[in-house]
PDB file of C-alpha atoms in Angstrom:
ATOM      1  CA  UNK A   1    -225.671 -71.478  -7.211  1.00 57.00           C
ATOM      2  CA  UNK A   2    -222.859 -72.903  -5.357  1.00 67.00           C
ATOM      3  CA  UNK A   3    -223.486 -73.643  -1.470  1.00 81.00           C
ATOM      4  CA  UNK A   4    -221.648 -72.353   1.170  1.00 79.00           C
ATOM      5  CA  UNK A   5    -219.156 -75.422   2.004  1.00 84.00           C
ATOM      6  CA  UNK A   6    -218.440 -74.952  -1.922  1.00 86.00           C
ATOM      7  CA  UNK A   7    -217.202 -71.481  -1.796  1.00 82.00           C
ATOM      8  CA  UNK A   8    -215.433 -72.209   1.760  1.00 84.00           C
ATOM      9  CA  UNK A   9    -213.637 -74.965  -0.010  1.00 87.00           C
ATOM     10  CA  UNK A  10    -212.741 -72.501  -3.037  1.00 87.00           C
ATOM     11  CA  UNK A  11    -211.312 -70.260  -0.541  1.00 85.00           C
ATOM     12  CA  UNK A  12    -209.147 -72.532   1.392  1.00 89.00           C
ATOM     13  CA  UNK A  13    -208.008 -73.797  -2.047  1.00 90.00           C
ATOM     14  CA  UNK A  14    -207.343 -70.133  -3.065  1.00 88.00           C
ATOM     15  CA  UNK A  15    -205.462 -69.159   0.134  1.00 89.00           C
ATOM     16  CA  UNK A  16    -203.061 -72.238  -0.332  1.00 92.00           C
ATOM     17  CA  UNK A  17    -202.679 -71.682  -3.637  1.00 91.00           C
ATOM     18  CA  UNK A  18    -201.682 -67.831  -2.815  1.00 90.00           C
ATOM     19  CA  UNK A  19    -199.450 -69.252  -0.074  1.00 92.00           C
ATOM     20  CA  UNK A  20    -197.618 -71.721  -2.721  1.00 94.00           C
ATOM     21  CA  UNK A  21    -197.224 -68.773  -5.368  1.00 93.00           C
ATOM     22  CA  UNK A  22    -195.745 -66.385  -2.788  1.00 93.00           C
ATOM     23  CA  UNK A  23    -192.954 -69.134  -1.576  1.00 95.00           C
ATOM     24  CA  UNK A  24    -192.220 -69.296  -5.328  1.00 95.00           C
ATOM     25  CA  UNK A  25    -191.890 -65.585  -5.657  1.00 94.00           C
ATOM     26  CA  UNK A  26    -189.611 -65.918  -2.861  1.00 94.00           C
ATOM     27  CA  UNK A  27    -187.544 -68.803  -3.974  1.00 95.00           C
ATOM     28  CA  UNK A  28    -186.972 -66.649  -7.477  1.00 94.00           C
ATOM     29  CA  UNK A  29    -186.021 -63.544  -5.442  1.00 89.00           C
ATOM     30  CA  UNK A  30    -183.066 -65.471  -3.791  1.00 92.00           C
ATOM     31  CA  UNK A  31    -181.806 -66.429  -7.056  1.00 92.00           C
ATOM     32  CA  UNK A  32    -182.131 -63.360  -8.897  1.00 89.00           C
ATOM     33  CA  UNK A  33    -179.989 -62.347  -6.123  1.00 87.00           C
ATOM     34  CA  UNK A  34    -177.361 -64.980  -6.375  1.00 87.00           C
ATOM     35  CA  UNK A  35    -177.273 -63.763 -10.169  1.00 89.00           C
ATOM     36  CA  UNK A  36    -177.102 -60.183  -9.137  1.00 86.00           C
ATOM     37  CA  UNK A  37    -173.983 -61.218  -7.060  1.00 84.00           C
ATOM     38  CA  UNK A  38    -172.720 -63.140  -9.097  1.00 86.00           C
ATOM     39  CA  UNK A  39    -172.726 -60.315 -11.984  1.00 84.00           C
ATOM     40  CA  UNK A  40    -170.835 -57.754  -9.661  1.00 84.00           C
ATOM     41  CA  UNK A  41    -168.728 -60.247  -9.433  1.00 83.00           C
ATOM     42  CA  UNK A  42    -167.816 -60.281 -12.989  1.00 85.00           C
ATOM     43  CA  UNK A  43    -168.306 -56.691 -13.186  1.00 83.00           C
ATOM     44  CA  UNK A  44    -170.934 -57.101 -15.646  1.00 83.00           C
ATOM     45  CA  UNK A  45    -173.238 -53.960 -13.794  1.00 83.00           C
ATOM     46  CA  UNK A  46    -176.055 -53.531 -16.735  1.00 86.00           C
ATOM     47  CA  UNK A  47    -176.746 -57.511 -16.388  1.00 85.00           C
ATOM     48  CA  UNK A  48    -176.144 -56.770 -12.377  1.00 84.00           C
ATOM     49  CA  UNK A  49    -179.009 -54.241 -12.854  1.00 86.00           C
ATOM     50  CA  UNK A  50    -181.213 -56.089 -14.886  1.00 88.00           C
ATOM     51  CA  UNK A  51    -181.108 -59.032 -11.910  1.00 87.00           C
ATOM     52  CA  UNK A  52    -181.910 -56.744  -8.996  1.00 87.00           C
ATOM     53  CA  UNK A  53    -184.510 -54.897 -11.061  1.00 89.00           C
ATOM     54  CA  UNK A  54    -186.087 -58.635 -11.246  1.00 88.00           C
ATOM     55  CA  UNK A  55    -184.981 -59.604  -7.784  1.00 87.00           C
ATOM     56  CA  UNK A  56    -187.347 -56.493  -6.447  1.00 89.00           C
ATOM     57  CA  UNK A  57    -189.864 -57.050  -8.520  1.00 89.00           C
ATOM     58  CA  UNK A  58    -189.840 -60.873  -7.523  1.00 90.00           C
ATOM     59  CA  UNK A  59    -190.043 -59.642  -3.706  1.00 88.00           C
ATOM     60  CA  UNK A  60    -193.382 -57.623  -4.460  1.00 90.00           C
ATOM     61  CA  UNK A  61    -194.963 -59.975  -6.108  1.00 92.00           C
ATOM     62  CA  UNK A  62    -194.579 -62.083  -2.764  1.00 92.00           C
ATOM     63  CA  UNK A  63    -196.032 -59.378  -0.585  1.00 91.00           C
ATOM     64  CA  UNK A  64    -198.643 -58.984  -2.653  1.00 91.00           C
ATOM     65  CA  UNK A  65    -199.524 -62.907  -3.034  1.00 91.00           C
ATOM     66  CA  UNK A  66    -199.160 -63.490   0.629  1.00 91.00           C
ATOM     67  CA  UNK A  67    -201.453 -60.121   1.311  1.00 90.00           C
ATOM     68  CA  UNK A  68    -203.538 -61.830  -0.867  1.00 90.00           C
ATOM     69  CA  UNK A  69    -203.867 -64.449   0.720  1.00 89.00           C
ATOM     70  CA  UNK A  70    -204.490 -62.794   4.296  1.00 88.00           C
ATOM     71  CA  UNK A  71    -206.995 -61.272   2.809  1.00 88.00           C
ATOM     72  CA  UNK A  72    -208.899 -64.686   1.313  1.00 87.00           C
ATOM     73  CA  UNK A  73    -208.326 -66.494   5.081  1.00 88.00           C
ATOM     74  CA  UNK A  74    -210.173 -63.636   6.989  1.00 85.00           C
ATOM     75  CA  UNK A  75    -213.205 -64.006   4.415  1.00 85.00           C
ATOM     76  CA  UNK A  76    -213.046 -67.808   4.396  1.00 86.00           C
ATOM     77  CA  UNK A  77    -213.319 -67.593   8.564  1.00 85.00           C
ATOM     78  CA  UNK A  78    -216.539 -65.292   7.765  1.00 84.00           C
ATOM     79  CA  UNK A  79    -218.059 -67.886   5.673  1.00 84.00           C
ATOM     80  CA  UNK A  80    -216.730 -70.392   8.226  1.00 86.00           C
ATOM     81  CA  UNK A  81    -218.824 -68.810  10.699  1.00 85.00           C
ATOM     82  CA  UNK A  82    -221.895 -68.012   8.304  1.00 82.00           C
ATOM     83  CA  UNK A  83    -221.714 -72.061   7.992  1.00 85.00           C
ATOM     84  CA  UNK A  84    -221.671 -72.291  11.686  1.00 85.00           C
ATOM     85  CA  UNK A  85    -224.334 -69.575  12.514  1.00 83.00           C
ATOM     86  CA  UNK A  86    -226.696 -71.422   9.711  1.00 83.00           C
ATOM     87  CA  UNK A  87    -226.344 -74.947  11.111  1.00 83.00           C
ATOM     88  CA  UNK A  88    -227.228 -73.383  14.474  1.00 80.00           C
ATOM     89  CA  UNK A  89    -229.722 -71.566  13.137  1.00 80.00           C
ATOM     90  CA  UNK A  90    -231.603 -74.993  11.469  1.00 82.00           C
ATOM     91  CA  UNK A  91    -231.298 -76.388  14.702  1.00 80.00           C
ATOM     92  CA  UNK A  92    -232.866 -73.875  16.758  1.00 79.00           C
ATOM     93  CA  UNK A  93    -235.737 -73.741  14.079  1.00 78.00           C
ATOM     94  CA  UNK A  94    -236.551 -77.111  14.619  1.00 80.00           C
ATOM     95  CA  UNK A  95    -236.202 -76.962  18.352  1.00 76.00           C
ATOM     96  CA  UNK A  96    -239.061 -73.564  17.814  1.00 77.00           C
ATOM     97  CA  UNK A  97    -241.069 -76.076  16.013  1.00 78.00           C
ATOM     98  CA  UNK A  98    -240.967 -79.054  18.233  1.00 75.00           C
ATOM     99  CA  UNK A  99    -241.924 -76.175  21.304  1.00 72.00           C
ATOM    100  CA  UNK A 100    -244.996 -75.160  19.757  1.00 75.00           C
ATOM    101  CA  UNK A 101    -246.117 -78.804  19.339  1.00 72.00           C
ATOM    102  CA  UNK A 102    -245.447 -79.331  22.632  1.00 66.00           C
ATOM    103  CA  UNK A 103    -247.147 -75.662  24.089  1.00 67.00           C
ATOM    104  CA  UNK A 104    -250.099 -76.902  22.331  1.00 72.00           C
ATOM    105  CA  UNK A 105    -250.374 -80.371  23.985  1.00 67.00           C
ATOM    106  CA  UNK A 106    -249.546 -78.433  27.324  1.00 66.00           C
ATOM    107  CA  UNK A 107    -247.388 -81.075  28.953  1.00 67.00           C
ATOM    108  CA  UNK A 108    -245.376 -79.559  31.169  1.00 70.00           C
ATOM    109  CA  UNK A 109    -242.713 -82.293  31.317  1.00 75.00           C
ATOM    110  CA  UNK A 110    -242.099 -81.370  27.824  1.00 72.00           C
ATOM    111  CA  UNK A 111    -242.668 -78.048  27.463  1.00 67.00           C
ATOM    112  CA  UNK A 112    -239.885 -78.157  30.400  1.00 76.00           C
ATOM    113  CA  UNK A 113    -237.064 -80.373  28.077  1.00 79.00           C
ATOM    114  CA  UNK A 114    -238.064 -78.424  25.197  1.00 75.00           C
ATOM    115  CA  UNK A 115    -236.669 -75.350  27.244  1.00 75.00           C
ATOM    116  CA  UNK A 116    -233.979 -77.126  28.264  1.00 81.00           C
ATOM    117  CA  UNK A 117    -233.277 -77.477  24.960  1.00 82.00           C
ATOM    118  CA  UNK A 118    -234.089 -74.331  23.666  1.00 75.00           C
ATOM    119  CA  UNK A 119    -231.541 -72.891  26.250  1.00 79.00           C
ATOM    120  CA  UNK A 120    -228.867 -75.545  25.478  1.00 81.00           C
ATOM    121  CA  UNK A 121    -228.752 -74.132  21.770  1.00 79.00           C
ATOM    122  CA  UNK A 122    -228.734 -70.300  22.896  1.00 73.00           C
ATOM    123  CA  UNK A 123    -225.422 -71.580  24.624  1.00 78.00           C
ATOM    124  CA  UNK A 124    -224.081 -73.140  22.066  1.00 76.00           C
ATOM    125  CA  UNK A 125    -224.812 -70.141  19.748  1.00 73.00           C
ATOM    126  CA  UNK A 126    -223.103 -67.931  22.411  1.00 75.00           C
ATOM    127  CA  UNK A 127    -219.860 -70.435  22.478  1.00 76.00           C
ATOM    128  CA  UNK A 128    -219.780 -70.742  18.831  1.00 71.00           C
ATOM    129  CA  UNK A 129    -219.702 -66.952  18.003  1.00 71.00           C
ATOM    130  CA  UNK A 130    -217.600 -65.657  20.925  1.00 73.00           C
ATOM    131  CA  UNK A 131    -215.072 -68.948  19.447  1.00 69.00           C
ATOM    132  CA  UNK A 132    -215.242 -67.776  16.001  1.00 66.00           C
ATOM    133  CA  UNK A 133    -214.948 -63.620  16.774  1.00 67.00           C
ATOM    134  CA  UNK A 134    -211.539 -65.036  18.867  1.00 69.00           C
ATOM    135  CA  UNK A 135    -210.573 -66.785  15.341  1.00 63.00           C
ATOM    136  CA  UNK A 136    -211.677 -63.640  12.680  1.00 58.00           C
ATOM    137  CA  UNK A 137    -209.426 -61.403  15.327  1.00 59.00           C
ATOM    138  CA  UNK A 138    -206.692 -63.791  15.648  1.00 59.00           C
ATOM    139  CA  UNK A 139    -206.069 -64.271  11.876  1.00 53.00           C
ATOM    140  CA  UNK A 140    -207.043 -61.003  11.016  1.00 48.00           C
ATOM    141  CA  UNK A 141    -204.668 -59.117  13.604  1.00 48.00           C
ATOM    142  CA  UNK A 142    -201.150 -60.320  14.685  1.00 49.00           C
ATOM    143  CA  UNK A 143    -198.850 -58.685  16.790  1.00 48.00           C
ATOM    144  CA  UNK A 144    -195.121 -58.618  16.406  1.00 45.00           C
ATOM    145  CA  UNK A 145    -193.211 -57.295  19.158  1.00 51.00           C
ATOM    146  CA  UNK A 146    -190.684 -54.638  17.542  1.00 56.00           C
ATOM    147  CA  UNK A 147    -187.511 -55.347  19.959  1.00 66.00           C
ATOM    148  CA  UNK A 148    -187.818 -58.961  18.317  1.00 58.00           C
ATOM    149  CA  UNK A 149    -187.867 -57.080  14.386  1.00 53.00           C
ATOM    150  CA  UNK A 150    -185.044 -55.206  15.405  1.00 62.00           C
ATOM    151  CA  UNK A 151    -182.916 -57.933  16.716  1.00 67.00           C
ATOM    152  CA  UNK A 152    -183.839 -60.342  14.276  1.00 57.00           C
ATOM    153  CA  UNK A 153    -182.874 -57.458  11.805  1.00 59.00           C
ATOM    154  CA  UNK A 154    -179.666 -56.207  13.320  1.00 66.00           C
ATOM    155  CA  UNK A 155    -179.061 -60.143  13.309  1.00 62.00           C
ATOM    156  CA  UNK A 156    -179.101 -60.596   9.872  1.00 57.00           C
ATOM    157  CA  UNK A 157    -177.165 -57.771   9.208  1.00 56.00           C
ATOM    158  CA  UNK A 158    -174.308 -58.708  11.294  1.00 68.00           C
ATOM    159  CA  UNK A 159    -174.381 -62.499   9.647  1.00 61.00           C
ATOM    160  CA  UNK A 160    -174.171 -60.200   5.893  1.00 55.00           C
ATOM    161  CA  UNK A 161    -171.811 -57.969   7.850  1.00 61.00           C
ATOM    162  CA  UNK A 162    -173.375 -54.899   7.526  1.00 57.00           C
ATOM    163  CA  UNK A 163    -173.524 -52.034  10.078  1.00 60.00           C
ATOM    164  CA  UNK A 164    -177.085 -51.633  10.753  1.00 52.00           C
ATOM    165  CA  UNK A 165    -178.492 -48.717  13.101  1.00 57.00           C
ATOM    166  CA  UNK A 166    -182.431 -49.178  13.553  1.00 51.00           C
ATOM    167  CA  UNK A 167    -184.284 -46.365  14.946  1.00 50.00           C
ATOM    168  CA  UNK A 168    -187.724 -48.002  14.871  1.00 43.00           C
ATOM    169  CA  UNK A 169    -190.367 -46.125  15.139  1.00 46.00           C
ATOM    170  CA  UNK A 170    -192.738 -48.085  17.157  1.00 46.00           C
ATOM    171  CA  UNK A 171    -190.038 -47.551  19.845  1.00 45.00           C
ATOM    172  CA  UNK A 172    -190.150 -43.801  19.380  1.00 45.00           C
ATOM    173  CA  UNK A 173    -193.620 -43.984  19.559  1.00 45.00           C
ATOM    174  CA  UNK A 174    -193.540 -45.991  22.807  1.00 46.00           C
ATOM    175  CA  UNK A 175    -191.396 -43.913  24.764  1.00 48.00           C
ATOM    176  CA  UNK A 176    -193.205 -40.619  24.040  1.00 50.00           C
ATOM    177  CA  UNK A 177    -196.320 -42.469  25.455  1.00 49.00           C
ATOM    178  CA  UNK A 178    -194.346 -43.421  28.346  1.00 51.00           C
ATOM    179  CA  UNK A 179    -193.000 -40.149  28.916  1.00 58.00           C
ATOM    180  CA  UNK A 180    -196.370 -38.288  28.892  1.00 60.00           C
ATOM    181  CA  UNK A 181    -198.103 -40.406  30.948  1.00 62.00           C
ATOM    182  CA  UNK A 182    -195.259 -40.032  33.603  1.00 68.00           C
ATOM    183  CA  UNK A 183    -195.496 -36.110  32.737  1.00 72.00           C
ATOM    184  CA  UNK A 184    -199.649 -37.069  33.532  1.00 66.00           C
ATOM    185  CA  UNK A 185    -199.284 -38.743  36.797  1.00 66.00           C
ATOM    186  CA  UNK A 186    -196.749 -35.490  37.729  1.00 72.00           C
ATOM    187  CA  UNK A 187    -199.102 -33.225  37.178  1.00 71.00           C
ATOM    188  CA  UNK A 188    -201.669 -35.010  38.809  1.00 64.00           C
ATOM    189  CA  UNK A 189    -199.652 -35.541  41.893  1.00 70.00           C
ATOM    190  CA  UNK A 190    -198.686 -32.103  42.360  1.00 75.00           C
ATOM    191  CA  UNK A 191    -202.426 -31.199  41.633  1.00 66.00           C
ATOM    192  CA  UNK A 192    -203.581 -33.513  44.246  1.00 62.00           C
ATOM    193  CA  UNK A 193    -200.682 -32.080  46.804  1.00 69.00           C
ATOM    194  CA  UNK A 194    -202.049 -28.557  46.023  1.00 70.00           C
ATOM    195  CA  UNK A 195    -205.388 -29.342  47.066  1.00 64.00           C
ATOM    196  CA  UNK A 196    -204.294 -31.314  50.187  1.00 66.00           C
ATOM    197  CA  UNK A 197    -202.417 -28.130  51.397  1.00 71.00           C
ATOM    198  CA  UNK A 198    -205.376 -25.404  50.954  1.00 59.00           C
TER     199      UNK A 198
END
């Protein structure tokens, strides 16, 4: 049965390999496109077909590789931390150990470093997973702002030359939120000015 550092080494091997095959993906997509271009060009549209059929299909491959690969570095950072917790885990065993050797000889000088100890590994425990539960969130959940995917959209557009009107609907979203918490605090305020009067 493999250990753990094996199949954490497996996984980051898997995740760059993902990463490599989605960049290919990618790099095929762009030139099915300069074919696709290049056969409206000629006015050849069945062969212009054919290339955007392949240029799409080229782009979901991508997504799905680089999904895939999301999904392998969120499991690798579990097994990352399983590694961690077990190391941590040895050494607070043999920490247990070494206390009740030392309860039974009843020295209190070392009964009092053994707690020390003890202690010192309950706060490196405490570090450890509150460091690692910051990493499994970080790589598992990313935020985007959407006023930077709409400019960097509307960008690109205007560099193809392309009219581009985005309605996102993250903004949509937004400014209903806005506008009933305003319609809230209204209603609370003239609740509050009701009460002050009777």
């Amino acid at each position: 049965m493999p250990s753990m550092e094996n199949c954490l080494f497996e996984l980051k091997m898997g995740h760059k390999s993902l990463l490599r095959e989605s960049k290919r993906c990618e790099k095929e997509e762009k030139s099915q496109k300069n074919k696709l271009k290049q056969a409206i060009a000629k006015n050849n549209m069945e062969g212009a077909k054919i290339y955007a059929e392949n240029a799409i299909r080229q782009k979901n491959q991508a997504l799905n590789f680089l999904r895939m690969s999301a999904r392998v570095d969120a499991i690798q950072s579990r097994v990352q931390t399983a590694i961690q917790m077990k190391n941590v885990s040895k050494s607070m065993g043999s920490v247990t150990k070494n206390m009740e050797a030392t309860m039974r000889s009843m020295n209190l000088e070392k009964i009092s470093q053994m707690m020390e100890r003890f202690e010192k590994q309950f706060e490196n425990l405490d570090i450890q997973s509150t460091y690692m539960e910051d990493a499994m969130s970080a790589s598992t959940q990313q935020f985007v702002p959407q006023d930077e995917v709409k400019n960097l959209m509307n960008k690109a557009a205007d560099e193809a030359g392309i009219e581009l009107n985005l309605d996102m609907p993250g903004a949509a979203t937004n400014s209903l939120a806005a506008s009933s918490t305003n319609q809230e605090q209204d209603e609370l305020s003239q609740r509050l000015a009701k009460l002050r009067e009777a």
